[in-house]
Amino acid sequence: ALAMTGASVAFGFGENYTIGRGDWTYAPRDITQPTGCSANPDRAHLRHMHFALDPELRVEGVTNRWVWETMRSTAKAAEPSFLVRNSKPVLSITAGQDTVVDTAQAQANCSAMQNCTNVHFEAAQHCIMHEDVAQADAVHAEVIAFFDQIGGRE
């Protein structure tokens, strides 16, 4: 994907949608079922429903340039030499049932940094805030505690 999107950018097609992406369209779905993003069917479809109801919230598909630059920056950010040099406070929140992010790699990256705190929610999926209210509250509490801890630092 990196080579393909990089070539697209080099040949002047960076602003074109990447393969399989395009303008936002409503995708009918069974909202009584969980998704790969959240196991809670009551909350799994919230984002999709917000987009369906309010066109101003919609985001179109990603471009070749976006994919290329995201892949390049992600690779750079994961380099051991980059991670070890990062001394800024970082909060990493990982989900045990995530099928999008490699949780073990995210935790390893956090461990390689000088000042990274990892909070892990084993039962959560990728859309950790869409599991249930208690889960979202737990994530909010961790974020608030993290910022309280680093408050006043440069």
mmCIF file of C-alpha atoms in Angstrom:
data_model
loop_
_atom_site.group_PDB
_atom_site.id
_atom_site.type_symbol
_atom_site.label_atom_id
_atom_site.label_comp_id
_atom_site.label_asym_id
_atom_site.label_seq_id
_atom_site.Cartn_x
_atom_site.Cartn_y
_atom_site.Cartn_z
ATOM 1 C CA ALA A 1 0.000 0.000 0.000
ATOM 2 C CA LEU A 2 2.876 2.388 0.757
ATOM 3 C CA ALA A 3 4.473 1.898 -2.660
ATOM 4 C CA MET A 4 1.145 2.100 -4.490
ATOM 5 C CA THR A 5 -0.042 5.284 -2.765
ATOM 6 C CA GLY A 6 3.459 6.792 -2.996
ATOM 7 C CA ALA A 7 3.469 6.188 -6.755
ATOM 8 C CA SER A 8 -0.030 7.709 -7.005
ATOM 9 C CA VAL A 9 1.223 10.818 -5.214
ATOM 10 C CA ALA A 10 4.360 11.003 -7.383
ATOM 11 C CA PHE A 11 2.290 10.789 -10.568
ATOM 12 C CA GLY A 12 -0.097 13.553 -9.466
ATOM 13 C CA PHE A 13 -2.952 11.456 -8.094
ATOM 14 C CA GLY A 14 -2.412 12.260 -4.432
ATOM 15 C CA GLU A 15 -5.724 14.045 -4.034
ATOM 16 C CA ASN A 16 -7.717 11.174 -5.568
ATOM 17 C CA TYR A 17 -9.514 8.818 -3.248
ATOM 18 C CA THR A 18 -7.523 5.709 -2.477
ATOM 19 C CA ILE A 19 -8.813 2.422 -3.886
ATOM 20 C CA GLY A 20 -12.154 1.447 -2.414
ATOM 21 C CA ARG A 21 -12.879 4.889 -0.944
ATOM 22 C CA GLY A 22 -15.043 7.762 -2.126
ATOM 23 C CA ASP A 23 -17.793 10.118 -1.117
ATOM 24 C CA TRP A 24 -19.703 9.225 2.037
ATOM 25 C CA THR A 25 -22.721 7.043 1.392
ATOM 26 C CA TYR A 26 -25.280 5.616 3.739
ATOM 27 C CA ALA A 27 -24.594 1.929 4.274
ATOM 28 C CA PRO A 28 -27.669 0.082 5.534
ATOM 29 C CA ARG A 29 -26.842 -2.201 8.434
ATOM 30 C CA ASP A 30 -28.558 -4.267 11.068
ATOM 31 C CA ILE A 31 -28.311 -1.945 14.062
ATOM 32 C CA THR A 32 -29.370 -4.740 16.409
ATOM 33 C CA GLN A 33 -25.991 -6.449 15.899
ATOM 34 C CA PRO A 34 -22.524 -5.634 17.267
ATOM 35 C CA THR A 35 -19.748 -4.596 14.899
ATOM 36 C CA GLY A 36 -16.037 -5.310 14.678
ATOM 37 C CA CYS A 37 -15.585 -1.977 16.391
ATOM 38 C CA SER A 38 -17.867 -2.513 19.400
ATOM 39 C CA ALA A 39 -19.572 -5.505 20.981
ATOM 40 C CA ASN A 40 -22.436 -3.353 22.264
ATOM 41 C CA PRO A 41 -25.179 -3.115 19.601
ATOM 42 C CA ASP A 42 -26.855 -0.265 21.510
ATOM 43 C CA ARG A 43 -23.792 1.952 20.973
ATOM 44 C CA ALA A 44 -21.870 0.339 18.073
ATOM 45 C CA HIS A 45 -23.717 2.307 15.407
ATOM 46 C CA LEU A 46 -23.814 5.748 17.052
ATOM 47 C CA ARG A 47 -21.194 7.356 14.824
ATOM 48 C CA HIS A 48 -22.791 5.991 11.656
ATOM 49 C CA MET A 49 -26.206 7.244 12.759
ATOM 50 C CA HIS A 50 -24.842 10.716 13.563
ATOM 51 C CA PHE A 51 -23.404 10.895 10.042
ATOM 52 C CA ALA A 52 -26.674 9.717 8.517
ATOM 53 C CA LEU A 53 -28.672 12.357 10.391
ATOM 54 C CA ASP A 54 -26.293 15.312 10.001
ATOM 55 C CA PRO A 55 -24.426 15.764 6.687
ATOM 56 C CA GLU A 56 -22.081 18.349 8.254
ATOM 57 C CA LEU A 57 -20.524 15.590 10.389
ATOM 58 C CA ARG A 58 -19.629 13.397 7.417
ATOM 59 C CA VAL A 59 -16.058 12.842 6.349
ATOM 60 C CA GLU A 60 -15.353 11.620 2.848
ATOM 61 C CA GLY A 61 -13.003 8.746 2.042
ATOM 62 C CA VAL A 62 -9.261 9.103 2.426
ATOM 63 C CA THR A 63 -6.955 10.155 -0.393
ATOM 64 C CA ASN A 64 -3.801 8.498 -1.691
ATOM 65 C CA ARG A 65 -1.737 11.280 -0.099
ATOM 66 C CA TRP A 66 -3.427 10.765 3.287
ATOM 67 C CA VAL A 67 -2.736 7.012 3.234
ATOM 68 C CA TRP A 68 0.861 7.503 2.060
ATOM 69 C CA GLU A 69 1.686 10.188 4.628
ATOM 70 C CA THR A 70 -0.068 8.319 7.449
ATOM 71 C CA MET A 71 1.841 5.131 6.700
ATOM 72 C CA ARG A 72 5.155 6.996 6.522
ATOM 73 C CA SER A 73 4.571 8.891 9.779
ATOM 74 C CA THR A 74 3.362 5.753 11.560
ATOM 75 C CA ALA A 75 6.495 3.875 10.487
ATOM 76 C CA LYS A 76 8.701 6.734 11.695
ATOM 77 C CA ALA A 77 6.866 6.998 15.014
ATOM 78 C CA ALA A 78 7.353 3.256 15.600
ATOM 79 C CA GLU A 79 11.124 3.307 15.013
ATOM 80 C CA PRO A 80 12.934 2.311 18.223
ATOM 81 C CA SER A 81 15.325 5.278 17.920
ATOM 82 C CA PHE A 82 12.354 7.659 17.708
ATOM 83 C CA LEU A 83 10.483 6.045 20.598
ATOM 84 C CA VAL A 84 13.438 6.087 22.984
ATOM 85 C CA ARG A 85 14.057 9.808 22.306
ATOM 86 C CA ASN A 86 10.495 10.787 23.195
ATOM 87 C CA SER A 87 10.542 12.120 26.742
ATOM 88 C CA LYS A 88 7.137 13.834 26.632
ATOM 89 C CA PRO A 89 4.328 12.327 28.717
ATOM 90 C CA VAL A 90 2.198 9.952 26.646
ATOM 91 C CA LEU A 91 -0.998 8.142 27.581
ATOM 92 C CA SER A 92 -1.624 4.985 25.562
ATOM 93 C CA ILE A 93 -5.034 3.349 25.934
ATOM 94 C CA THR A 94 -5.278 -0.127 24.459
ATOM 95 C CA ALA A 95 -8.117 -2.592 23.983
ATOM 96 C CA GLY A 96 -7.690 -6.330 24.424
ATOM 97 C CA GLN A 97 -10.165 -7.286 21.697
ATOM 98 C CA ASP A 98 -8.928 -4.738 19.133
ATOM 99 C CA THR A 99 -8.819 -6.052 15.564
ATOM 100 C CA VAL A 100 -7.613 -2.754 14.054
ATOM 101 C CA VAL A 101 -4.614 -1.817 16.211
ATOM 102 C CA ASP A 102 -1.950 -4.363 17.128
ATOM 103 C CA THR A 103 -2.324 -4.046 20.900
ATOM 104 C CA ALA A 104 0.908 -5.902 21.698
ATOM 105 C CA GLN A 105 2.869 -3.580 19.385
ATOM 106 C CA ALA A 106 1.189 -0.478 20.851
ATOM 107 C CA GLN A 107 2.123 -1.652 24.347
ATOM 108 C CA ALA A 108 5.695 -2.402 23.245
ATOM 109 C CA ASN A 109 5.962 1.078 21.718
ATOM 110 C CA CYS A 110 4.731 2.588 24.970
ATOM 111 C CA SER A 111 7.264 0.567 26.973
ATOM 112 C CA ALA A 112 10.067 1.811 24.710
ATOM 113 C CA MET A 113 9.250 5.448 25.515
ATOM 114 C CA GLN A 114 10.726 7.180 28.545
ATOM 115 C CA ASN A 115 7.469 8.546 29.916
ATOM 116 C CA CYS A 116 4.539 6.517 28.581
ATOM 117 C CA THR A 117 1.641 5.237 30.646
ATOM 118 C CA ASN A 118 -0.342 2.356 29.174
ATOM 119 C CA VAL A 119 -3.889 1.687 30.349
ATOM 120 C CA HIS A 120 -5.336 -1.563 29.032
ATOM 121 C CA PHE A 121 -8.987 -2.574 28.870
ATOM 122 C CA GLU A 122 -8.940 -6.300 28.113
ATOM 123 C CA ALA A 123 -12.636 -6.722 27.243
ATOM 124 C CA ALA A 124 -12.848 -3.645 24.994
ATOM 125 C CA GLN A 125 -12.821 -3.550 21.204
ATOM 126 C CA HIS A 126 -11.321 -0.841 18.958
ATOM 127 C CA CYS A 127 -14.111 1.695 19.489
ATOM 128 C CA ILE A 128 -13.486 1.655 23.207
ATOM 129 C CA MET A 129 -15.791 4.590 23.876
ATOM 130 C CA HIS A 130 -18.701 2.797 22.200
ATOM 131 C CA GLU A 131 -18.760 -0.256 24.465
ATOM 132 C CA ASP A 132 -20.968 1.117 27.245
ATOM 133 C CA VAL A 133 -21.272 4.149 29.485
ATOM 134 C CA ALA A 134 -19.224 2.531 32.269
ATOM 135 C CA GLN A 135 -16.393 1.841 29.800
ATOM 136 C CA ALA A 136 -16.474 5.406 28.480
ATOM 137 C CA ASP A 137 -16.483 6.733 32.056
ATOM 138 C CA ALA A 138 -13.453 4.562 32.903
ATOM 139 C CA VAL A 139 -11.552 5.913 29.882
ATOM 140 C CA HIS A 140 -12.509 9.495 30.770
ATOM 141 C CA ALA A 141 -11.305 8.938 34.344
ATOM 142 C CA GLU A 142 -7.929 7.666 33.081
ATOM 143 C CA VAL A 143 -7.527 10.637 30.731
ATOM 144 C CA ILE A 144 -8.433 13.146 33.450
ATOM 145 C CA ALA A 145 -6.065 11.469 35.931
ATOM 146 C CA PHE A 146 -3.275 11.549 33.338
ATOM 147 C CA PHE A 147 -3.717 15.266 32.683
ATOM 148 C CA ASP A 148 -3.995 15.980 36.399
ATOM 149 C CA GLN A 149 -0.710 14.115 36.882
ATOM 150 C CA ILE A 150 1.153 16.045 34.188
ATOM 151 C CA GLY A 151 -0.479 19.414 34.938
ATOM 152 C CA GLY A 152 2.019 22.231 35.179
ATOM 153 C CA ARG A 153 4.759 20.385 33.265
ATOM 154 C CA GLU A 154 6.296 22.001 30.227
#
